[in-house]
XYZ file of C-alpha atoms in Angstrom:
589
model
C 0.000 0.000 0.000
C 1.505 3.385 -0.867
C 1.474 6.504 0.825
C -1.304 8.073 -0.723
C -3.848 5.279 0.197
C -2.779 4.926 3.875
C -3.764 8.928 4.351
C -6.667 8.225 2.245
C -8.298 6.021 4.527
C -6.897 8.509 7.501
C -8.412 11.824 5.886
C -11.741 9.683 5.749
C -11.843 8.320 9.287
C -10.897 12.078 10.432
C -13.763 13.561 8.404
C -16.257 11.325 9.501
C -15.101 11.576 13.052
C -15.539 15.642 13.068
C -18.116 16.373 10.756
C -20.305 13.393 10.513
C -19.212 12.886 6.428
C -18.495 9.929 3.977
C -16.142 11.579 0.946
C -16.782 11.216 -2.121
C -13.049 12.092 -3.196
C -9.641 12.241 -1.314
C -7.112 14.389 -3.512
C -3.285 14.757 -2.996
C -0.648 16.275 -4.511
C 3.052 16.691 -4.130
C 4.646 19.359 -1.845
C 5.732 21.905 -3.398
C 9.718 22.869 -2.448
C 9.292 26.109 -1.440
C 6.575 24.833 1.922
C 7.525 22.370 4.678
C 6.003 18.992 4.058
C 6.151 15.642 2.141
C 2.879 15.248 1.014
C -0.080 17.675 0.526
C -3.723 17.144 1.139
C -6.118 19.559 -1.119
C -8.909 20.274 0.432
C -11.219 22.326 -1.835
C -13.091 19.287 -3.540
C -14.232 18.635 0.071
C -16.332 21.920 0.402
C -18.583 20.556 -1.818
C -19.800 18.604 1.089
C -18.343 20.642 3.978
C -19.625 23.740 4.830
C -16.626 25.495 6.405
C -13.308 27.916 5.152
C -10.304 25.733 3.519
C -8.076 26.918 6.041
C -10.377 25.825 8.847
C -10.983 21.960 7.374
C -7.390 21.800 6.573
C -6.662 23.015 10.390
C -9.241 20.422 11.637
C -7.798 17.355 9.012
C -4.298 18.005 10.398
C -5.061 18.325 13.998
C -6.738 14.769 13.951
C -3.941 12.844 12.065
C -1.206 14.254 14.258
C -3.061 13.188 17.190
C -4.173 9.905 16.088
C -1.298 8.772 13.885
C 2.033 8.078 14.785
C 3.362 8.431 11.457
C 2.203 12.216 11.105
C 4.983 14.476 13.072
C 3.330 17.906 11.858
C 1.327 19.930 9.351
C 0.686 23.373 8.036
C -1.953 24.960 6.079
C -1.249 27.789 2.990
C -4.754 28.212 2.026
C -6.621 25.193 0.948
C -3.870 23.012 1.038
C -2.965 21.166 3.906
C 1.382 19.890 3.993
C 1.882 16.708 5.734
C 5.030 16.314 7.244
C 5.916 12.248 7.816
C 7.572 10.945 11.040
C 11.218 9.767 10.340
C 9.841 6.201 11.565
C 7.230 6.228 8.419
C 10.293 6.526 6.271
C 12.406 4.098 8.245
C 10.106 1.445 8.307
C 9.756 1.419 4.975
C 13.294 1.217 4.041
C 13.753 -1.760 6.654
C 10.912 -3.723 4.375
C 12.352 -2.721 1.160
C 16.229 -2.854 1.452
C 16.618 -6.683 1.171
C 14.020 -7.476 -0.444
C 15.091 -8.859 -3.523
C 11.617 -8.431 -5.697
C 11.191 -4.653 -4.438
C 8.568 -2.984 -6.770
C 7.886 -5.847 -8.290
C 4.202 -7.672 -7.878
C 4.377 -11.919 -7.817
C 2.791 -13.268 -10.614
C -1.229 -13.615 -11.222
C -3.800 -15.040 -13.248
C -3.352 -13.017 -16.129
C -1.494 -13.828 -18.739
C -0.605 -11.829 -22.072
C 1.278 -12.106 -25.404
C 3.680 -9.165 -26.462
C 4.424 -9.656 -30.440
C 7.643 -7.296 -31.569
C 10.577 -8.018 -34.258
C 8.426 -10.015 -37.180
C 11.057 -8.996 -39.645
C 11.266 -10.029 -42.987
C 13.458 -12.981 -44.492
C 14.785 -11.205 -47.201
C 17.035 -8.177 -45.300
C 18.910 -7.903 -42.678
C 17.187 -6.401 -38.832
C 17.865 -2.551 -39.330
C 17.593 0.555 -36.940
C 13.570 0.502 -37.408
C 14.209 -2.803 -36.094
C 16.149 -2.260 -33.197
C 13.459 0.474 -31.851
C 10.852 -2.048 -32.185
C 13.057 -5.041 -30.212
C 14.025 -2.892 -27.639
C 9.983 -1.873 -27.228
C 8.620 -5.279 -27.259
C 10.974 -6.804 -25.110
C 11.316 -4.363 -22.158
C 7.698 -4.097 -22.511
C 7.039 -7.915 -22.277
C 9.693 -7.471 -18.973
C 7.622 -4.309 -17.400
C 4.487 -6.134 -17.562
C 5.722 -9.259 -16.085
C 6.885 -7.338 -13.390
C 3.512 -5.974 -12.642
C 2.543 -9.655 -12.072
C 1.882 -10.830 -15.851
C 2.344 -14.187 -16.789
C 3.921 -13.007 -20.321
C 4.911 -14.555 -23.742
C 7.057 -13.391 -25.976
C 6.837 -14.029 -29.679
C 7.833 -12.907 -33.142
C 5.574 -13.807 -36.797
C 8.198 -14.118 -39.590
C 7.123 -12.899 -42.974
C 9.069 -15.804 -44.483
C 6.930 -15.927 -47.916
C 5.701 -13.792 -50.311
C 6.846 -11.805 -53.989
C 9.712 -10.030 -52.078
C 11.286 -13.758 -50.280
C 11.420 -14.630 -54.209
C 13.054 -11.763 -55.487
C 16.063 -12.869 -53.315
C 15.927 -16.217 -54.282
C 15.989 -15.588 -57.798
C 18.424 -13.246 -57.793
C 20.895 -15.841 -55.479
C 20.028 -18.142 -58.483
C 21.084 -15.712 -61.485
C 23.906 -13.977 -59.569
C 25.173 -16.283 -56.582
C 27.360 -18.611 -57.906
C 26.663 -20.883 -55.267
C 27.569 -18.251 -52.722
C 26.697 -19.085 -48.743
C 27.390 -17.794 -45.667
C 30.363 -19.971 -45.027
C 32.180 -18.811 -48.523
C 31.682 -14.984 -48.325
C 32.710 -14.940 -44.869
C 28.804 -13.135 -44.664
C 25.943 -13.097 -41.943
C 22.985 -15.215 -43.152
C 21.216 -12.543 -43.350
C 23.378 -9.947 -44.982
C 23.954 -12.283 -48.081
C 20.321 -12.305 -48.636
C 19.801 -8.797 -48.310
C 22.521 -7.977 -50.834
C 20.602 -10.383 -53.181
C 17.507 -8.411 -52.843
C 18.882 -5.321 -53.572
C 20.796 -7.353 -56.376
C 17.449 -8.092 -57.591
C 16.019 -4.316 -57.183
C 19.404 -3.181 -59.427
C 18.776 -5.479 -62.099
C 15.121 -5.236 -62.256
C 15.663 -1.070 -62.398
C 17.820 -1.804 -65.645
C 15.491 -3.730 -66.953
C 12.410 -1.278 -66.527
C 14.768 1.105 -67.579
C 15.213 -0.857 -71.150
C 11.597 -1.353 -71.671
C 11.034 2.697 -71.463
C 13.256 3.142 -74.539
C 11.444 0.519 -76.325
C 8.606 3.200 -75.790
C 6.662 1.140 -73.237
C 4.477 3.151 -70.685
C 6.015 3.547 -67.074
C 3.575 0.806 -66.043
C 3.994 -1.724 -68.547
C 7.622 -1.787 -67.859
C 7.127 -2.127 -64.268
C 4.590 -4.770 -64.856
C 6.450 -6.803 -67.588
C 9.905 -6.562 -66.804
C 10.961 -10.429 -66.751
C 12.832 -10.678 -64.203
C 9.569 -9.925 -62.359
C 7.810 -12.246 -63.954
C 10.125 -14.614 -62.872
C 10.035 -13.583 -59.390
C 6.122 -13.987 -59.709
C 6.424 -17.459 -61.481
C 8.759 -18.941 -58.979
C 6.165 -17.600 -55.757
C 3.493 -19.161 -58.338
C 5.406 -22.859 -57.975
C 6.392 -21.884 -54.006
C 2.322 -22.159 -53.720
C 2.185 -25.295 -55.156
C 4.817 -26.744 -53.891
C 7.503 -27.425 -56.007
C 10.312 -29.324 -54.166
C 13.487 -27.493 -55.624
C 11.797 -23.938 -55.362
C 11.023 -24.992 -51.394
C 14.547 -25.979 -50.970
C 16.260 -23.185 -52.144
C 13.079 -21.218 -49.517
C 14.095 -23.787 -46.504
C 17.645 -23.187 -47.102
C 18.187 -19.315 -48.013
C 15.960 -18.673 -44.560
C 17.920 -20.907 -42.618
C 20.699 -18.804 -43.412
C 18.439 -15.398 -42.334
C 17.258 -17.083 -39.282
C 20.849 -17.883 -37.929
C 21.540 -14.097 -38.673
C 18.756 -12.713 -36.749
C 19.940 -14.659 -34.491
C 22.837 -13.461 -34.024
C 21.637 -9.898 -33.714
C 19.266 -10.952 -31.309
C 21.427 -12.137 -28.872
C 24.000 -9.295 -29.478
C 20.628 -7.242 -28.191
C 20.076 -8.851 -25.441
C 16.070 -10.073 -26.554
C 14.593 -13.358 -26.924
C 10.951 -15.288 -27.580
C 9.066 -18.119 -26.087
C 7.827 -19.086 -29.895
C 8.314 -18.125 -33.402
C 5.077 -17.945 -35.653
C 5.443 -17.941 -39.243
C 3.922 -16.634 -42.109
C 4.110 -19.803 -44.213
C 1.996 -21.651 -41.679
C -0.736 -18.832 -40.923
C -1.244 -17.114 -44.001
C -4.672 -19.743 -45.078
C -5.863 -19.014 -41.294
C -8.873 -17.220 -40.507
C -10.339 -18.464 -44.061
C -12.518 -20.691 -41.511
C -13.214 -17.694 -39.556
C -14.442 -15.678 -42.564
C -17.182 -18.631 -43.429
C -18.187 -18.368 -39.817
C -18.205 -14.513 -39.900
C -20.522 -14.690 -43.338
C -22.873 -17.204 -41.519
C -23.283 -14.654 -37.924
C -23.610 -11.937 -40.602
C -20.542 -9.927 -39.321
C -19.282 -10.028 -42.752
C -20.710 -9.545 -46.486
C -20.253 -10.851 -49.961
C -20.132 -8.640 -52.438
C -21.141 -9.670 -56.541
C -17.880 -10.488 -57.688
C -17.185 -13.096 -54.644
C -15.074 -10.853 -52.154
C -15.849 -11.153 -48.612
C -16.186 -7.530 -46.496
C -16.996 -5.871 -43.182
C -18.556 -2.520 -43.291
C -17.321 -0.386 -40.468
C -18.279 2.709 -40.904
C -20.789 3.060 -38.538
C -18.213 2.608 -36.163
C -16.371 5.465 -37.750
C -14.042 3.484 -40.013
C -14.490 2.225 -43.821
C -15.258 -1.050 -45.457
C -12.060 -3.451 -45.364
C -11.825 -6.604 -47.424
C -11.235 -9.813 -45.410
C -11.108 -12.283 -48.686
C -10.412 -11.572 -52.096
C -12.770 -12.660 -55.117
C -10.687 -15.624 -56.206
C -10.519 -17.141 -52.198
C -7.266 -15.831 -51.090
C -6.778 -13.920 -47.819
C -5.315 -10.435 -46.981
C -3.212 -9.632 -44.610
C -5.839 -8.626 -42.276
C -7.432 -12.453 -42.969
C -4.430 -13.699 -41.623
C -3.959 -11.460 -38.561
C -7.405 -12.376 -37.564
C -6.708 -16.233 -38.019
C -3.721 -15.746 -35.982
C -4.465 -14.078 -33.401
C -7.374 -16.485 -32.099
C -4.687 -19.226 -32.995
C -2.257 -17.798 -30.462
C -5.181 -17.363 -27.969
C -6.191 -21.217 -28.424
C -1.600 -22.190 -27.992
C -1.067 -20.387 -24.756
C -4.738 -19.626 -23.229
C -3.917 -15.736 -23.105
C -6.054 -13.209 -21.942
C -4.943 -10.735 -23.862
C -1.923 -9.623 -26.743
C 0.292 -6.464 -27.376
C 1.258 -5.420 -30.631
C 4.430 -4.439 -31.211
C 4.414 -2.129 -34.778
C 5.120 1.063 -36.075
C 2.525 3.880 -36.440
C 2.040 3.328 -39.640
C 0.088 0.433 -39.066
C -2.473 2.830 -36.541
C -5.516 2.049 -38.566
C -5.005 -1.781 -39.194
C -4.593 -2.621 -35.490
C -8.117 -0.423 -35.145
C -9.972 -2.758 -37.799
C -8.689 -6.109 -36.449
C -9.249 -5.387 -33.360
C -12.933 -3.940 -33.875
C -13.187 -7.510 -35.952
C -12.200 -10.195 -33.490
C -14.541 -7.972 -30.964
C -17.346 -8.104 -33.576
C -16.954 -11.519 -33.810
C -17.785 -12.156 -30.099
C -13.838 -12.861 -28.750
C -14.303 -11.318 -25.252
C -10.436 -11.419 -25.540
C -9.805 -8.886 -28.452
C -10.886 -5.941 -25.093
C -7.447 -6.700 -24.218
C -5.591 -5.841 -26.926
C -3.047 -3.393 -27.548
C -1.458 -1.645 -30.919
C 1.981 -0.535 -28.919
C 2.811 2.028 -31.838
C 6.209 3.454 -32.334
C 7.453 6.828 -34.392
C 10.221 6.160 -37.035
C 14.230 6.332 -35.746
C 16.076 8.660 -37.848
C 20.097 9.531 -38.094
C 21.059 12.985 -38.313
C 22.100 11.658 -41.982
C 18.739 11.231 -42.900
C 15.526 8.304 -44.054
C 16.544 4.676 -44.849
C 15.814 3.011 -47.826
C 16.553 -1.118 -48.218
C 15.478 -1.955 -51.651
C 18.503 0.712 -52.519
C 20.909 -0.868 -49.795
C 21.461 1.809 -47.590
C 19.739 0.997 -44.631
C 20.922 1.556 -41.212
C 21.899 -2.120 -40.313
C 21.718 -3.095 -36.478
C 24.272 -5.005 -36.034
C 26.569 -2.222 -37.956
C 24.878 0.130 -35.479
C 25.854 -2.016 -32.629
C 29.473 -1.931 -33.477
C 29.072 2.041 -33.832
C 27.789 1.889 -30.565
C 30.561 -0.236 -29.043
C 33.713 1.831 -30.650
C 31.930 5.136 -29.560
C 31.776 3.985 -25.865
C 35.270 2.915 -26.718
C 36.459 6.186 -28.008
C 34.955 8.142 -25.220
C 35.789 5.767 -22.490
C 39.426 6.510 -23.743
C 39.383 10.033 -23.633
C 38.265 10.064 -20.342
C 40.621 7.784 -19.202
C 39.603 5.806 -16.581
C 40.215 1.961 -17.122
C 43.159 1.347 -15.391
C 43.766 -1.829 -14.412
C 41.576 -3.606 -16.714
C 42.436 -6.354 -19.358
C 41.664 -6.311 -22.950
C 38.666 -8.358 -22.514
C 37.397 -6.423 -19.560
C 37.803 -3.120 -21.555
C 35.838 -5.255 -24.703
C 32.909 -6.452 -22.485
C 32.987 -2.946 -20.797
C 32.647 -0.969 -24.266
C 29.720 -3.234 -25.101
C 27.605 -2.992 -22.075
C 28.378 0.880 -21.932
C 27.136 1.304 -25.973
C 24.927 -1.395 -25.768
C 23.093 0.838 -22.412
C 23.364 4.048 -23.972
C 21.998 2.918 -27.276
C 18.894 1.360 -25.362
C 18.576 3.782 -22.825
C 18.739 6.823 -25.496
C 15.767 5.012 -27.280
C 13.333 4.236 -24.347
C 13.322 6.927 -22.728
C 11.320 8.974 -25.285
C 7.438 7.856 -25.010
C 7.261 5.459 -28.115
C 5.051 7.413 -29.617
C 7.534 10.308 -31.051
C 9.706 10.032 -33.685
C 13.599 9.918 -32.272
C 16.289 11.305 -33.974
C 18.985 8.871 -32.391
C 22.886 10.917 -32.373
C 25.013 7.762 -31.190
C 28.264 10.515 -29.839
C 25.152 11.910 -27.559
C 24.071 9.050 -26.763
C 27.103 7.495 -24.672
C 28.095 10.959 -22.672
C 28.595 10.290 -19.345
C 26.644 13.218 -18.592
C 23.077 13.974 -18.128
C 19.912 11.575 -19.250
C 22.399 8.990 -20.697
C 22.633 5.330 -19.786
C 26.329 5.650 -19.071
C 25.567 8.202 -16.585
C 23.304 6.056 -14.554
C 25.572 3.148 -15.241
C 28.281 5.266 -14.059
C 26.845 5.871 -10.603
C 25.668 2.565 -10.315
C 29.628 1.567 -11.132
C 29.890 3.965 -8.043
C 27.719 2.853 -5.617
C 29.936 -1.095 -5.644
C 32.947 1.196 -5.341
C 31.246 2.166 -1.892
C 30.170 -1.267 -1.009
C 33.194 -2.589 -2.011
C 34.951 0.029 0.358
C 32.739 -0.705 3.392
C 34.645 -3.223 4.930
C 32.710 -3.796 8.117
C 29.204 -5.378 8.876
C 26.282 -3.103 7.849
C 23.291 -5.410 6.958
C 22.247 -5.198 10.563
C 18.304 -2.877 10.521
C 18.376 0.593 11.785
C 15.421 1.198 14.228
C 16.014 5.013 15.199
C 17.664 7.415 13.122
C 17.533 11.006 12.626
C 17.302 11.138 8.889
C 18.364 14.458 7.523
C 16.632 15.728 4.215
C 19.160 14.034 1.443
C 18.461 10.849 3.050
C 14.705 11.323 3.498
C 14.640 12.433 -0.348
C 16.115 9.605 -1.424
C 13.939 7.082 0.501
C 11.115 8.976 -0.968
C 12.201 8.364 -4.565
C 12.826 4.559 -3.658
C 8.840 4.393 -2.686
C 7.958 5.837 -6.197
C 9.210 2.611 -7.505
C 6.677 -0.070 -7.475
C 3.671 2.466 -8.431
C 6.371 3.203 -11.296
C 6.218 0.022 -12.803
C 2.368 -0.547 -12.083
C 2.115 2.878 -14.285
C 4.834 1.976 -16.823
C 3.047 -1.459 -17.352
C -0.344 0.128 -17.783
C 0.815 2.465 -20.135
C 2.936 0.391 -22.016
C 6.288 2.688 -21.454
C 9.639 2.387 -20.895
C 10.142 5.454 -20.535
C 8.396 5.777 -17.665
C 11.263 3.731 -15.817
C 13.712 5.502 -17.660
C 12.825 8.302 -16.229
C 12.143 7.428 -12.700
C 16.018 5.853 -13.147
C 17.566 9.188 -13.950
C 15.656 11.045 -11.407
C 16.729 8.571 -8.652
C 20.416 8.849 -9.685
C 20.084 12.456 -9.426
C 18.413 12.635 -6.086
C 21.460 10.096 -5.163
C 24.186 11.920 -6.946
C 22.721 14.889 -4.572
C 23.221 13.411 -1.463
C 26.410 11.865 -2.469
C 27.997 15.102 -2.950
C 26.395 16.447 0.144
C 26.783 13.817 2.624
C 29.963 11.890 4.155
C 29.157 8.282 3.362
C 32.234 6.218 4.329
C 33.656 9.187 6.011
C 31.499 10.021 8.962
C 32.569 9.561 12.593
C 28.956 8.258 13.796
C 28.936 4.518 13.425
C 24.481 4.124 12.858
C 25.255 7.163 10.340
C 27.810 5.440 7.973
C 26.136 2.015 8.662
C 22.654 3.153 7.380
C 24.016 5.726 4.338
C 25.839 2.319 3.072
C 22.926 0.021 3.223
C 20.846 3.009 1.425
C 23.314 3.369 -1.511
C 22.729 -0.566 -1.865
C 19.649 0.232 -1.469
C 19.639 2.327 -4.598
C 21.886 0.265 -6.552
C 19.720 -2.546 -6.510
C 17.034 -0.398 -7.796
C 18.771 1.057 -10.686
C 19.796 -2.455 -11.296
C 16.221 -4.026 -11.033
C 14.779 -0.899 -13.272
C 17.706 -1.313 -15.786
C 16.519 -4.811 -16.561
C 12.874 -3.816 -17.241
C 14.805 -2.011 -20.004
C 17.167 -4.988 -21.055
C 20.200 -3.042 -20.035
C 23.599 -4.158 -18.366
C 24.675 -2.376 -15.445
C 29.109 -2.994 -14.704
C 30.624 -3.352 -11.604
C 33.269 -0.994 -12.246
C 33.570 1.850 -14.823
């Protein structure tokens, strides 16, 4: 129970005690710095039932909770707003529950559980910097909500088929030369890539022929032949032919070992992998039954619709006129597929804004079609990344590839770390696993803590400063904090049961409470950023009263004791809120 809902149920018992009233509303606020108190009371929405002055009913609140709570030392009333001022044993007894507990913040697992989809790349290109945004989402939003007591999947759908799989294929089989990953010395999934923008160059050339022939812009496009050939080889992946599914089975083998690669070099995994070449017939079934409950309409030529505009949308095709599903088809088969696999009460989306309006029709479908399920779903929509250098294209090859960026990442934390000079002492593969947990941190950390709804312009030298909202800053004082724990050689887990706290101390303990209500907000909101946030304040507030307060140094034994166990105390914090965001935090730095 948090602050706030302790002096709830205190302001209620006091106002029923003097004036004979049941509230309808209890309303607090934070203290503002420039009054005494740690929590404020505001008493105006009160008068409504009252009938008294602001100053009086604040006067009257106060007097009762000093007097019948412990907890309360004093108060004072500016106005309409009454400051509470909590006993030092309030904040001490709180930090006695919270120091060792390993789970702090964190709520034990319930009956819910949920599926969080992110990734679902493509198998014919390489994970790029739209890519990373959209791991880094999905995963430390499939951690924040386990924390709030989730039982939580992860999963991925590849988009292993389709016209664009088979432009990579074919162009392997005009231009490879029996090329693989193990001969060119190339990532699975680079090879591949290079082949489909092989495929894009030639294909250009050839439009480009068919132009001077005097063909219209669109009959070029439409009868180049390499694109027919592209077309007939999907036409024989569709019915099977062995040595076109071979050369499918084998060129994504070499994409899947890629990915990953990359995925493990980000620090994200999944509990299952759904792909496209098994779910793209599902929800054909669910169509039929859809036709028969009258949720959905045939149209003359055969094509099966829903009309949704009374709901303040359009009409969206489920089924085409010659039987085959859309994309939307599919999501809709899917989705009750993954509900009937893990028995989930609900799914999050992981998918860039672009894809708004999609989410809002299948959504508005699987609830039309009576899945009490589909109120719990969630489009978690992200803005594009950008470089300062400007939009990525991959048909034209120059797209921002992650694990390039990754390597950026690493010999910028290595370049700066340099500069600065402080790894003394540590061996080449110290400094190594060092650079890539510093770039790795400031890298994630410079992506989550924008709300995922804004674009980002990501600067990679900005990124890793070791100053300000960085991750190497709050890795840095975490590095810290073991330097102190490290230094305190002497016994200090023993609890503190009276202590004077002075106000960096109490500060600090106050930030610690904000944690679990954090994550509870972070999870309901679906943001990292939230706990990105709450990270760099903490460090701040700690940063504060390390530069104000002798830690190690003091002469009073219960003083250096309890200022040690609360920098653990905050360490462990910034270490438990770093995971939520999939991010290393080093011992030393």
């Amino acid at each position: 129970m948090n602050v706030q809902d302790i002096l709830s149920a205190q302001v209620n018992e006091a106002v029923k005690n003097i004036f004979d009233v049941d509230l309808e509303t209890v309303e607090f606020q934070p203290t503002r710095k420039d009054f005494e108190g740690d929590i404020t009371l505001v008493t105006f929405p009160m008068l409504r039932q009252i009938k008294t002055s602001p100053v009086k009913l604040g006067e009257a609140i106060g007097q009762y909770l000093v007097e019948n709570n412990k907890d309360i030392s004093k108060f004072n009333v500016v106005q309409g707003f009454l400051n509470i001022v909590l006993a030092d044993q309030f904040y001490l007894d709180f930090f006695g529950s919270m120091k060792d507990n390993t789970s702090f913040g964190k709520t034990p697992e319930g009956e819910q559980s949920i599926m969080v989809e992110y990734s679902s790349p493509n198998t014919n290109k390489p994970l790029h910097l739209g890519h990373v945004r959209n791991n880094l989402l999905g995963y430390s939003v499939a951690e924040i909500l386990k924390a709030s007591g989730k039982k939580v999947y992860k999963t991925q759908i590849i988009n292993d088929r389709g016209i664009h799989i088979c432009k990579s294929m074919l162009a392997w089989q005009r231009f490879g030369n029996d090329e693989t990953p193990e001969t060119s010395g190339l990532k699975g999934d680079k090879l591949v890539g290079n082949y489909y923008v092989k495929f894009d160059k030639a294909y250009k050339e050839e439009v480009s022929y068919l132009l001077a022939q005097g063909k219209t812009e669109e009959e070029a496009k439409a009868e180049a032949p390499i694109l027919k050939d592209a077309q007939e080889m999907l036409r024989k992946w569709e019915a099977g032919d062995k040595e076109v599914v071979e050369l499918w089975k084998t060129m994504n083998q070499w994409v899947y070992n890629g990915f990953e690669e990359t995925y493990q070099k980000l620090g994200v995994d999944f509990d299952k992998n759904y792909y496209e070449s098994d779910t793209y017939l599902l929800g054909k079934n669910v169509v039929a039954e859809g036709l028969e409950k009258e949720v959905f309409y045939r149209k003359d030529d055969g094509s099966v619709w829903i009309d949704l505009t009374a709901d303040g949308l359009d009409e969206k095709i489920v089924l085409r006129s010659d039987g085959t599903a859309v994309y939307m088809t599919q999501d809709i088969g899917t989705a009750i597929q993954r509900v009937k696999d893990f028995h989930i009460n609900g799914m999050v989306y992981t998918v860039g804004n672009e894809q708004d309006y999609h989410f809002k029709v299948l959504f508005l479908i699987l609830k039309k079609l009576g899945y009490d399920w589909a109120d719990n779903l969630y489009h978690l929509s992200y803005g594009m990344v950008d470089l300062p250098t400007g939009k990525m294209k991959s048909r034209e090859g120059t797209v921002v590839d992650a694990d390039d960026l990754i390597d950026e990442m690493n010999a910028t934390a290595r370049k700066i770390s340099e500069e600065l000079g402080k790894l003394d002492g540590y061996s080449a593969a110290e400094k190594d696993e060092l650079y890539h947990i510093i770039g790795l941190g400031a890298l994630k950390y410079y992506i989550l803590k924008v709300d995922p709804r804004k674009r980002i312009l990501f600067n990679p030298e900005e990124s890793v400063d070791f100053q300000g909202n960085t991750g190497p800053f709050i890795q840095y004082t975490y590095a810290r904090i073991q330097s102190i724990l490290r230094k305190a050689e002497f016994d200090y887990s023993q609890p503190i049961l009276a202590y004077n706290l002075n106000d960096k101390e109490k500060e600090l303990i106050k930030q610690l409470q904000l944690y679990p209500e954090t994550i509870l907000l972070a999870a309901e909101n679906h943001s990292p950023a939230l706990i990105a946030n709450y990270t760099y304040e903490l460090v701040k507030v700690f940063n504060s009263f390390y530069q104000n307060v002798t830690i190690l140094g003091t002469e009073d034994e219960t003083e250096k004791k309890f200022r040690v166990q609360l920098s653990k105390a905050v360490g462990d914090v910034i270490k438990s809120s770093f995971e939520l965001l999939g991010i290393q935090v080093p011992e030393r730095m």
